[in-house]
């Protein structure tokens, strides 16, 4: 009997009656507060202003500075305007082009490995009752300082030859692996270090995406006769596509600017075989002190990164929507 | 042939009984409805038939073969889910075709079968759409087409109509029954809606708290309920149940007195009387205050308050009376059901 119940309740409830009577006693001036329109409009900008100003100081100013500098010859002394000469020189510089190629090679192999490993791990664990534990375990490599990881890998593969020793003990090889004198082995060490440290990043994102998937859909697919792999391939993967693309783009931007590992483990060697763009820029600017030239290289890299990221993300989202 | 038997099925989660002591034989080509309030174990029972859930104890037998431990994908059952569970990345066509692809049915047959299934549920114009671009009813039909396309051993339907509005639900009821008759496939249908159960079922299984209360045809369930739970669950509005005392063939409770009941029974009982077996009269068994009056057009529902009990009466469509006034109602003594007050079981 809901009707009678509520009626009785409101009759008996003194506070309800009090409110009902108090309302008309209020001065008839206004019940609604009017806010200052101009303040309302500017308030959000006011809130973000400190962050924006800070960001501009640390990114926009150096950015503009670098772009300006790229049109000058700068070697300690006064700046000498040389137009596009720095850019023209870049196009014919085999070391710059080599660095581009190395960055692409190391980056794409590393990214592909990370993606496959992270997807495999995520798909095998996302309905696991111990997933919280798995997440913590897999997260550990990401928590290390990048330079510390780089030193670990340098020790294990180069300086202390732990890896070689293990292979010799196992009887797989007879002599020490000359990693430092092999371009491909050096690249492999860089790739391995990056995969080890950053696969967890993708894993965590992929697990979250898979956990958001409707369980009923999985059950429907099972009843339709799909195996776990078929469910993954036909349903989970297509649905995860936008997430995968965004996560990979973030990683790709990170890998493109890979510096610490190169600087610590290989120093770009042997024979510039592992020199990435970031390392090339560093070497040009802080070893050869050719600041204008280094700035030009940074600008080229920035433009390339933006173009690639934009097209990839745009593509992925359009096709996921249609 | 598709005959399913559940033998002493139990499902426990820790100390909680999801399903207990379910014994049930589902006949070939039968339309069986599992009916009960939420949490009664009906969906769990169905999921155990599907293989999505394993019974803690007991056997599930399909055509004489125990299928416990057989994976869901190998049982050849098709299920329609409450939330439709369509694959959002595929078009309707691909959705319907998916089970054919997964079951390695020769690709040359796919197109014809998909189109036939889509036609059956009147979805032919929407084959190119993705589920997100469909209305609720269309999604429901797409899910239905996906289930019928491979002509499975058994259909399982888990409250497939509960997300639709009333009008659409009625249309889909008719359609589902028609398709089931046409394809002649054994069907298990779970619902909490007794109208769906009454209209669709060959037999209804009423469940409560994991246990079966009664199994029977819709007529048996309606006209011959086994206990107060079944009596109160079936019918809209449900049967009136009034507790009181029966002595020498006379039932008495606050404001109610009924003579002419069997005098071989006695003691504390509950009488049950359906709203349509009550009539508004000048002289009768119950005189009480009018608590509610709901004219629906073809009939008027009258609610009387006797003590703390509300009695529903189906009155003539033109019957009108102000709230708070008095009314007198007569019962048909031959249509009164007697239940044991302590156990709720029917007294015969």
XYZ file of C-alpha atoms in Angstrom:
670
model
C 0.000 0.000 0.000
C 2.405 2.679 -1.154
C -0.135 5.484 -1.478
C -1.453 5.405 2.067
C 2.045 4.828 3.386
C 3.553 7.959 1.901
C 0.600 10.103 2.812
C 0.791 9.042 6.402
C 4.502 9.504 6.481
C 4.356 13.072 5.232
C 1.575 13.915 7.666
C 3.525 12.566 10.576
C 6.917 13.845 9.584
C 7.375 17.250 11.254
C 10.449 18.140 9.215
C 8.596 17.617 5.952
C 5.802 19.905 7.127
C 8.331 22.456 8.377
C 10.015 22.726 5.005
C 6.714 23.022 3.207
C 5.673 25.931 5.401
C 9.029 27.664 5.573
C 9.402 28.024 1.819
C 6.744 30.714 1.270
C 8.128 32.747 4.185
C 11.362 33.368 2.317
C 11.539 36.915 0.878
C 10.121 36.886 -2.621
C 13.330 38.479 -3.938
C 14.802 35.370 -5.550
C 15.181 31.657 -4.983
C 17.807 31.133 -7.624
C 21.351 32.323 -7.429
C 22.656 34.102 -10.524
C 26.312 33.683 -11.268
C 28.568 36.184 -12.908
C 28.549 35.267 -16.590
C 31.954 36.632 -17.397
C 33.524 34.782 -14.498
C 31.766 31.589 -15.534
C 33.232 31.890 -18.986
C 36.802 32.617 -17.948
C 37.055 30.456 -14.903
C 38.114 27.248 -16.730
C 40.893 29.113 -18.541
C 42.019 30.560 -15.252
C 42.298 27.066 -13.818
C 44.481 25.687 -16.602
C 46.537 28.826 -17.082
C 49.433 27.923 -14.728
C 49.905 24.551 -16.384
C 49.728 26.033 -19.867
C 52.231 28.764 -19.076
C 54.582 26.255 -17.519
C 54.277 23.928 -20.494
C 54.953 26.738 -22.922
C 58.092 27.738 -21.065
C 59.554 24.249 -21.103
C 58.381 23.034 -24.520
C 57.243 25.837 -26.745
C 60.175 28.139 -26.045
C 62.873 25.506 -26.724
C 60.873 24.344 -29.718
C 60.755 27.765 -31.290
C 64.386 28.251 -30.329
C 65.393 25.019 -32.074
C 63.425 25.855 -35.220
C 65.083 29.274 -35.382
C 68.496 27.820 -34.738
C 68.084 25.258 -37.504
C 68.368 28.074 -40.070
C 71.700 29.270 -38.696
C 75.230 28.065 -38.556
C 75.874 27.984 -34.809
C 79.265 26.994 -33.469
C 79.851 28.898 -30.225
C 80.465 32.208 -32.020
C 77.774 34.482 -33.434
C 74.865 32.867 -35.318
C 75.285 32.982 -39.102
C 72.077 32.740 -41.147
C 72.389 30.051 -43.826
C 68.748 29.444 -44.854
C 67.948 25.802 -45.589
C 71.553 24.732 -45.854
C 71.351 22.593 -42.691
C 68.354 20.723 -44.094
C 70.011 20.263 -47.472
C 73.040 18.836 -45.728
C 70.870 16.384 -43.763
C 69.480 14.867 -46.962
C 72.941 13.916 -48.130
C 74.327 12.895 -44.747
C 74.636 9.110 -44.768
C 75.040 9.128 -40.975
C 71.710 10.907 -40.546
C 69.964 8.640 -43.028
C 71.602 5.644 -41.354
C 70.325 6.842 -37.996
C 66.817 7.145 -39.450
C 67.047 3.591 -40.774
C 68.413 2.248 -37.479
C 65.673 3.952 -35.511
C 63.055 2.487 -37.813
C 64.616 -0.986 -37.723
C 65.201 -1.235 -33.982
C 61.898 0.464 -33.243
C 59.699 -1.677 -35.470
C 61.229 -5.008 -34.475
C 61.062 -4.084 -30.800
C 57.488 -2.839 -31.126
C 56.328 -5.923 -33.008
C 57.866 -8.226 -30.400
C 56.380 -6.246 -27.518
C 52.943 -6.233 -29.093
C 52.866 -9.961 -29.776
C 54.249 -10.889 -26.349
C 51.932 -8.498 -24.510
C 48.862 -9.726 -26.418
C 49.753 -13.355 -25.783
C 50.303 -12.776 -22.084
C 47.199 -10.628 -21.739
C 44.978 -13.141 -23.504
C 46.209 -15.971 -21.318
C 45.768 -14.146 -18.044
C 42.820 -11.758 -18.292
C 40.231 -14.193 -16.923
C 42.712 -15.720 -14.512
C 41.693 -15.425 -10.857
C 45.266 -14.356 -10.067
C 45.285 -11.523 -12.566
C 46.007 -8.938 -9.874
C 49.144 -10.846 -8.956
C 50.165 -11.241 -12.577
C 49.780 -7.546 -13.146
C 52.118 -6.716 -10.283
C 54.694 -9.292 -11.386
C 54.661 -8.082 -14.977
C 54.811 -4.470 -13.873
C 58.171 -4.825 -12.123
C 60.466 -4.198 -15.140
C 58.649 -0.935 -15.851
C 59.437 0.329 -12.370
C 63.196 0.235 -12.935
C 65.027 3.402 -13.846
C 65.759 3.204 -17.617
C 69.448 3.954 -17.114
C 69.670 1.210 -14.489
C 68.152 -1.265 -16.938
C 70.618 -0.106 -19.575
C 73.535 -0.714 -17.230
C 72.179 -4.161 -16.337
C 72.050 -5.144 -19.981
C 75.446 -3.653 -20.618
C 76.846 -5.783 -17.829
C 75.053 -8.930 -18.835
C 75.850 -8.799 -22.522
C 78.969 -6.705 -22.909
C 81.157 -5.896 -19.935
C 80.663 -8.932 -17.722
C 79.769 -11.301 -20.576
C 77.245 -13.153 -18.431
C 75.273 -14.156 -21.488
C 78.331 -15.458 -23.324
C 79.447 -17.361 -20.251
C 76.096 -19.080 -19.932
C 76.175 -20.129 -23.574
C 79.747 -21.431 -23.215
C 78.848 -23.407 -20.075
C 75.906 -24.899 -21.919
C 78.304 -25.887 -24.656
C 76.454 -23.959 -27.324
C 79.422 -21.798 -28.350
C 83.174 -22.066 -27.861
C 84.343 -18.465 -27.610
C 82.958 -15.262 -26.263
C 80.327 -13.666 -28.427
C 81.825 -10.539 -29.977
C 78.643 -8.572 -29.517
C 80.300 -5.189 -29.714
C 81.751 -5.914 -33.109
C 78.499 -7.215 -34.598
C 75.914 -4.699 -35.752
C 73.027 -7.164 -35.512
C 73.966 -8.517 -32.109
C 74.299 -4.975 -30.767
C 70.916 -4.090 -32.169
C 69.511 -7.275 -30.629
C 70.721 -6.213 -27.189
C 69.031 -2.826 -27.563
C 65.818 -4.499 -28.713
C 65.936 -7.005 -25.873
C 66.410 -4.300 -23.253
C 63.491 -2.305 -24.606
C 61.221 -5.346 -24.904
C 62.062 -6.442 -21.386
C 61.300 -3.080 -19.867
C 58.285 -1.943 -21.874
C 56.228 -5.023 -22.729
C 54.462 -4.641 -19.333
C 53.135 -1.258 -20.404
C 51.306 -2.824 -23.339
C 50.316 -5.853 -21.252
C 48.514 -3.747 -18.690
C 46.615 -1.773 -21.308
C 45.651 -4.923 -23.219
C 44.458 -6.701 -20.081
C 42.248 -3.730 -19.244
C 40.807 -3.748 -22.756
C 40.109 -7.491 -22.635
C 38.527 -7.278 -19.207
C 36.128 -4.663 -20.532
C 34.866 -7.138 -23.086
C 31.331 -8.486 -22.578
C 31.537 -11.963 -21.089
C 28.224 -12.936 -22.669
C 29.758 -12.354 -26.089
C 32.563 -14.776 -25.260
C 30.061 -17.359 -24.057
C 27.970 -16.906 -27.187
C 31.056 -17.508 -29.299
C 31.915 -20.640 -27.334
C 28.432 -22.010 -27.881
C 28.742 -21.132 -31.566
C 31.690 -23.510 -31.602
C 34.648 -21.138 -31.476
C 37.896 -22.165 -29.794
C 39.678 -19.750 -27.475
C 42.009 -18.741 -30.245
C 39.133 -18.215 -32.662
C 37.378 -16.025 -30.120
C 40.552 -13.996 -29.729
C 41.174 -13.699 -33.447
C 37.595 -13.066 -34.609
C 36.175 -11.034 -31.769
C 38.603 -9.780 -29.133
C 41.302 -8.566 -31.493
C 39.034 -6.540 -33.810
C 37.324 -5.002 -30.815
C 40.661 -4.081 -29.227
C 41.979 -2.469 -32.372
C 41.680 1.204 -31.357
C 43.254 0.465 -27.985
C 46.107 -1.436 -29.598
C 46.780 1.383 -32.045
C 46.855 4.064 -29.367
C 49.094 2.000 -27.098
C 51.474 1.187 -29.942
C 51.580 4.826 -31.016
C 52.576 5.869 -27.526
C 55.275 3.215 -27.477
C 56.432 4.122 -30.977
C 56.927 7.751 -30.002
C 58.909 6.575 -26.998
C 61.070 4.226 -29.032
C 61.744 6.824 -31.719
C 63.334 9.003 -29.088
C 65.293 6.082 -27.598
C 68.458 7.511 -26.122
C 69.466 6.158 -22.710
C 69.994 2.582 -23.889
C 72.019 3.612 -26.912
C 74.079 6.053 -24.903
C 74.876 3.562 -22.169
C 75.021 0.200 -23.920
C 76.409 0.726 -27.414
C 77.263 4.403 -27.871
C 75.872 3.991 -31.370
C 78.513 1.472 -32.379
C 79.803 -0.540 -34.022
C 80.396 1.824 -36.934
C 77.195 3.817 -36.284
C 75.240 0.539 -36.660
C 73.036 1.228 -33.641
C 72.996 4.998 -33.775
C 69.416 6.223 -33.410
C 68.227 9.704 -34.340
C 68.310 10.884 -30.761
C 71.886 9.731 -30.437
C 72.803 11.342 -33.744
C 71.368 14.654 -32.535
C 73.195 14.346 -29.247
C 76.484 13.565 -30.971
C 76.136 16.388 -33.461
C 75.162 18.920 -30.821
C 77.238 17.989 -27.832
C 80.234 16.254 -29.362
C 80.724 18.151 -32.606
C 79.065 21.279 -31.172
C 77.272 21.867 -34.459
C 74.138 23.244 -32.783
C 72.357 24.565 -35.861
C 72.751 21.238 -37.662
C 71.557 19.282 -34.617
C 68.493 21.550 -34.350
C 67.641 20.902 -37.991
C 67.797 17.152 -37.351
C 65.474 17.524 -34.330
C 62.971 19.494 -36.373
C 62.932 16.823 -39.098
C 62.404 14.145 -36.504
C 59.587 16.077 -34.859
C 57.787 16.504 -38.170
C 58.212 12.809 -39.036
C 56.895 11.696 -35.653
C 53.846 13.932 -35.841
C 52.967 12.811 -39.359
C 53.301 9.123 -38.578
C 51.373 9.333 -35.293
C 48.578 11.376 -36.863
C 48.006 9.111 -39.845
C 48.157 5.923 -37.807
C 45.725 7.088 -35.135
C 43.333 8.666 -37.616
C 43.234 5.554 -39.778
C 42.636 3.234 -36.862
C 39.768 5.275 -35.482
C 37.998 5.808 -38.758
C 38.030 2.118 -39.595
C 36.936 1.133 -36.110
C 33.919 3.424 -36.313
C 32.660 2.555 -39.775
C 15.895 -36.918 -31.510
C 16.816 -34.583 -28.745
C 15.916 -35.745 -25.282
C 17.624 -34.190 -22.288
C 17.591 -35.564 -18.780
C 18.801 -33.873 -15.628
C 19.454 -36.362 -12.839
C 19.874 -35.134 -9.251
C 21.537 -31.944 -10.393
C 23.136 -29.801 -7.675
C 25.098 -26.610 -7.996
C 26.782 -25.131 -4.956
C 28.994 -22.096 -4.559
C 30.610 -22.552 -1.184
C 27.697 -22.838 1.200
C 25.212 -21.308 -1.225
C 22.909 -23.649 -3.124
C 22.320 -22.341 -6.614
C 20.379 -25.406 -7.710
C 19.394 -28.412 -5.623
C 17.946 -31.802 -6.473
C 16.748 -30.990 -9.931
C 15.321 -34.007 -11.736
C 13.850 -33.235 -15.089
C 13.257 -34.938 -18.410
C 12.924 -32.683 -21.434
C 11.159 -34.504 -24.246
C 12.066 -34.386 -27.902
C 10.719 -31.248 -29.659
C 9.251 -29.983 -26.436
C 9.050 -26.299 -25.547
C 9.957 -26.264 -21.868
C 9.900 -23.077 -19.816
C 11.838 -22.647 -16.587
C 9.905 -20.100 -14.575
C 10.720 -18.455 -11.280
C 11.744 -15.223 -9.568
C 15.316 -13.976 -9.908
C 17.817 -16.065 -8.000
C 15.720 -19.245 -8.205
C 18.363 -21.172 -10.163
C 16.603 -21.251 -13.508
C 19.421 -19.567 -15.422
C 22.023 -21.710 -13.672
C 20.083 -24.822 -14.693
C 20.097 -23.661 -18.296
C 23.780 -22.770 -18.205
C 24.518 -26.284 -16.973
C 22.643 -27.709 -19.960
C 24.685 -25.395 -22.206
C 27.951 -26.484 -20.604
C 28.847 -22.978 -19.454
C 28.563 -24.195 -15.886
C 29.367 -27.622 -14.432
C 27.013 -29.211 -11.893
C 28.578 -29.891 -8.490
C 26.735 -33.198 -8.460
C 24.399 -35.097 -10.742
C 24.301 -36.027 -14.389
C 23.182 -34.289 -17.527
C 22.150 -36.782 -20.173
C 21.559 -36.016 -23.820
C 20.095 -38.868 -25.874
C 21.229 -41.416 -23.322
C 24.784 -40.103 -23.121
C 26.179 -38.374 -20.044
C 27.604 -35.032 -21.194
C 29.149 -33.792 -17.941
C 32.601 -32.473 -18.755
C 31.832 -32.021 -22.454
C 32.863 -28.487 -23.404
C 30.162 -25.973 -24.340
C 31.401 -25.781 -27.920
C 31.010 -29.520 -28.397
C 27.428 -29.832 -27.146
C 25.769 -28.384 -30.239
C 23.398 -26.168 -28.302
C 22.443 -22.685 -29.446
C 21.674 -20.026 -26.938
C 19.930 -16.672 -27.122
C 21.199 -14.383 -24.384
C 19.313 -11.741 -22.473
C 21.800 -9.077 -23.612
C 21.760 -10.507 -27.185
C 25.560 -10.996 -27.119
C 25.991 -10.072 -30.777
C 29.545 -9.632 -32.039
C 29.832 -5.843 -32.274
C 32.632 -5.870 -34.840
C 30.664 -7.908 -37.379
C 27.676 -7.105 -39.556
C 24.391 -8.917 -38.967
C 25.267 -11.201 -41.888
C 28.639 -12.082 -40.378
C 27.033 -12.574 -36.987
C 24.559 -15.092 -38.323
C 27.265 -16.793 -40.376
C 29.736 -17.077 -37.492
C 28.475 -20.429 -36.103
C 28.558 -21.930 -39.595
C 32.170 -20.843 -40.024
C 33.164 -22.140 -36.598
C 31.452 -25.494 -37.147
C 33.183 -26.081 -40.456
C 29.993 -26.201 -42.474
C 30.918 -26.095 -46.195
C 31.163 -22.410 -47.238
C 29.012 -23.061 -50.295
C 25.996 -23.526 -48.015
C 26.615 -20.449 -45.904
C 24.903 -17.784 -47.958
C 21.662 -19.698 -48.468
C 21.422 -20.684 -44.824
C 22.165 -17.195 -43.519
C 19.516 -15.716 -45.815
C 16.950 -18.339 -44.882
C 17.504 -17.707 -41.159
C 17.341 -13.940 -41.650
C 14.122 -14.305 -43.614
C 12.576 -16.385 -40.874
C 13.058 -13.556 -38.374
C 12.275 -10.833 -40.936
C 15.715 -9.323 -40.874
C 16.689 -9.616 -44.537
C 16.972 -5.863 -45.123
C 19.391 -5.327 -42.265
C 22.079 -7.867 -43.099
C 24.707 -5.209 -43.870
C 24.259 -3.328 -40.624
C 26.375 -3.628 -37.526
C 24.575 -4.436 -34.256
C 25.083 -0.871 -32.989
C 22.877 0.390 -35.845
C 19.936 -1.859 -34.948
C 16.998 -1.322 -32.607
C 16.469 -3.573 -29.603
C 13.928 -5.734 -31.385
C 16.147 -6.110 -34.435
C 19.108 -7.099 -32.281
C 16.934 -9.684 -30.612
C 15.943 -11.099 -33.970
C 19.560 -11.127 -35.143
C 20.475 -13.152 -32.055
C 17.593 -15.497 -32.797
C 18.720 -15.921 -36.407
C 22.234 -16.722 -35.239
C 20.791 -19.461 -33.036
C 18.554 -21.047 -35.660
C 20.973 -20.867 -38.579
C 22.768 -24.098 -37.774
C 19.727 -26.050 -36.629
C 21.191 -27.127 -33.330
C 20.392 -30.080 -31.109
C 18.660 -27.833 -28.609
C 17.742 -24.149 -28.272
C 18.378 -22.377 -25.008
C 16.844 -18.976 -24.442
C 17.738 -16.919 -21.406
C 15.081 -14.251 -20.870
C 15.388 -13.197 -24.497
C 12.490 -10.742 -24.392
C 13.094 -8.969 -21.114
C 14.822 -5.970 -22.724
C 11.970 -5.274 -25.153
C 8.908 -3.119 -24.664
C 5.532 -4.746 -24.031
C 4.163 -4.576 -27.565
C 7.318 -5.918 -29.180
C 7.486 -8.643 -26.582
C 4.062 -9.905 -27.567
C 5.027 -9.984 -31.255
C 8.284 -11.780 -30.542
C 6.503 -14.344 -28.367
C 4.331 -15.329 -31.274
C 7.316 -15.425 -33.596
C 9.465 -17.535 -31.297
C 6.713 -20.078 -30.848
C 6.066 -20.213 -34.585
C 9.746 -20.767 -35.369
C 10.076 -23.457 -32.722
C 7.079 -25.335 -34.124
C 8.383 -25.013 -37.645
C 11.933 -26.160 -36.906
C 10.784 -28.755 -34.355
C 13.807 -28.254 -32.140
C 13.738 -28.994 -28.424
C 13.723 -25.677 -26.606
C 14.447 -24.640 -23.045
C 13.323 -21.135 -22.252
C 14.088 -19.244 -19.048
C 11.867 -16.426 -17.861
C 10.494 -14.736 -14.773
C 7.462 -13.541 -16.706
C 4.553 -15.898 -16.097
C 2.680 -14.656 -19.162
C 5.591 -15.659 -21.385
C 5.649 -19.018 -19.668
C 1.907 -19.595 -20.045
C 1.802 -18.584 -23.692
C 4.943 -20.327 -24.939
C 5.305 -23.520 -22.977
C 4.316 -27.079 -23.636
C 5.329 -27.633 -20.041
C 6.342 -25.222 -17.314
C 8.839 -25.912 -14.549
C 8.269 -23.544 -11.637
C 11.389 -23.049 -9.530
C 12.119 -21.349 -6.248
C 15.356 -21.134 -4.263
C 17.087 -23.659 -6.507
C 14.387 -26.323 -6.233
C 11.565 -27.377 -8.542
C 8.116 -26.517 -7.150
C 5.934 -27.993 -9.854
C 6.181 -29.355 -13.373
C 3.132 -29.331 -15.619
C 1.321 -27.970 -18.620
C 0.290 -24.317 -18.388
C -3.286 -25.456 -17.643
C -2.164 -27.754 -14.845
C 0.022 -25.070 -13.330
C -2.764 -22.530 -13.489
C -5.705 -24.653 -12.428
C -3.996 -27.134 -10.167
C -1.128 -25.398 -8.318
C 0.905 -27.620 -6.005
C 1.554 -25.035 -3.317
C 1.052 -21.406 -2.317
C 4.241 -20.319 -4.108
C 3.049 -21.580 -7.486
C -0.461 -20.290 -6.820
C 0.837 -16.827 -5.965
C 3.349 -16.675 -8.800
C 1.062 -17.582 -11.693
C -1.744 -15.338 -12.842
C -2.002 -11.627 -13.336
C -3.062 -10.363 -10.901
C -2.040 -13.440 -8.883
C -4.242 -15.637 -6.743
C -5.506 -14.134 -3.460
C -4.125 -16.070 -0.508
C -5.772 -15.612 2.879
C -4.661 -17.363 6.063
C -7.310 -18.416 8.553
C -9.006 -21.361 10.277
C -11.056 -24.143 8.781
C -13.536 -25.972 11.001
C -16.486 -28.134 9.993
C -16.374 -26.944 6.416
C -16.346 -23.293 7.362
C -13.363 -21.013 6.786
C -13.024 -17.884 8.864
C -10.524 -15.057 8.881
C -10.757 -11.340 9.662
C -13.734 -10.050 7.656
C -14.104 -13.265 5.660
C -16.355 -16.257 6.180
C -16.804 -19.030 3.672
C -19.100 -22.038 4.098
C -19.385 -25.176 2.070
C -15.752 -26.231 2.060
C -14.836 -29.920 2.520
C -15.469 -30.783 6.180
C -12.981 -33.643 6.309
C -10.164 -31.019 6.494
C -9.503 -28.652 9.348
C -7.017 -26.548 11.268
C -4.861 -23.604 10.164
C -5.108 -23.245 6.406
C -4.598 -20.762 3.613
C -7.350 -20.371 1.077
C -6.585 -19.307 -2.453
C -9.067 -17.718 -4.804
C -8.302 -16.244 -8.215
C -9.486 -12.678 -8.906
C -11.657 -13.907 -11.783
C -13.457 -16.351 -9.466
C -14.684 -13.474 -7.295
C -17.763 -11.493 -8.177
C -19.053 -8.216 -6.837
C -22.451 -8.944 -5.311
C -25.018 -7.593 -2.869
C -24.494 -10.521 -0.578
C -21.234 -12.437 -0.279
C -18.326 -13.778 1.719
C -16.370 -10.602 2.184
C -17.359 -7.003 2.845
C -14.498 -4.567 3.008
C -13.179 -1.113 2.223
C -12.352 -0.297 -1.398
C -8.610 0.302 -1.435
C -7.995 0.586 -5.153
C -9.854 0.637 -8.447
C -8.003 0.153 -11.744
C -10.076 0.354 -14.907
C -8.028 -1.071 -17.797
C -10.678 -0.858 -20.489
C -11.708 -4.469 -20.912
C -11.833 -5.198 -17.198
C -11.747 -3.326 -13.883
C -9.484 -4.499 -11.086
C -10.893 -3.860 -7.652
C -8.694 -4.060 -4.559
C -10.314 -4.536 -1.183
C -8.631 -4.183 2.183
C -9.666 -6.747 4.771
C -7.597 -6.331 7.920
C -3.987 -6.212 6.679
C -4.824 -8.283 3.609
C -5.407 -6.922 0.100
C -7.873 -8.878 -2.023
C -7.859 -8.483 -5.804
C -11.135 -8.878 -7.659
C -11.720 -8.879 -11.388
C -14.916 -6.854 -11.806
C -16.994 -5.883 -14.789
C -15.457 -3.302 -17.084
C -18.159 -0.767 -16.246
C -17.867 -1.250 -12.495
C -17.057 2.013 -10.699
C -17.029 2.803 -6.989
C -15.375 5.616 -5.018
C -12.217 4.781 -3.066
C -12.792 4.313 0.650
C -16.400 3.171 0.263
C -17.483 -0.395 0.908
C -17.992 -3.342 -1.421
C -19.151 -6.920 -1.034
C -17.632 -9.831 -2.884
C -18.769 -13.429 -3.317
C -16.460 -16.362 -4.021
C -17.225 -19.452 -6.038
C -16.706 -22.155 -3.349
C -15.942 -24.777 -5.996
C -13.034 -22.648 -7.186
C -11.390 -22.191 -3.787
C -8.013 -23.858 -3.236
C -6.917 -25.011 0.195
C -3.297 -25.000 1.347
C -1.624 -26.104 4.542
C -0.720 -22.968 6.521
C 2.572 -24.376 7.810
C 4.033 -26.023 4.705
C 2.189 -24.168 1.973
C 1.370 -27.496 0.306
C -1.964 -28.016 -1.368
C -4.660 -29.828 0.651
C -6.860 -32.059 -1.480
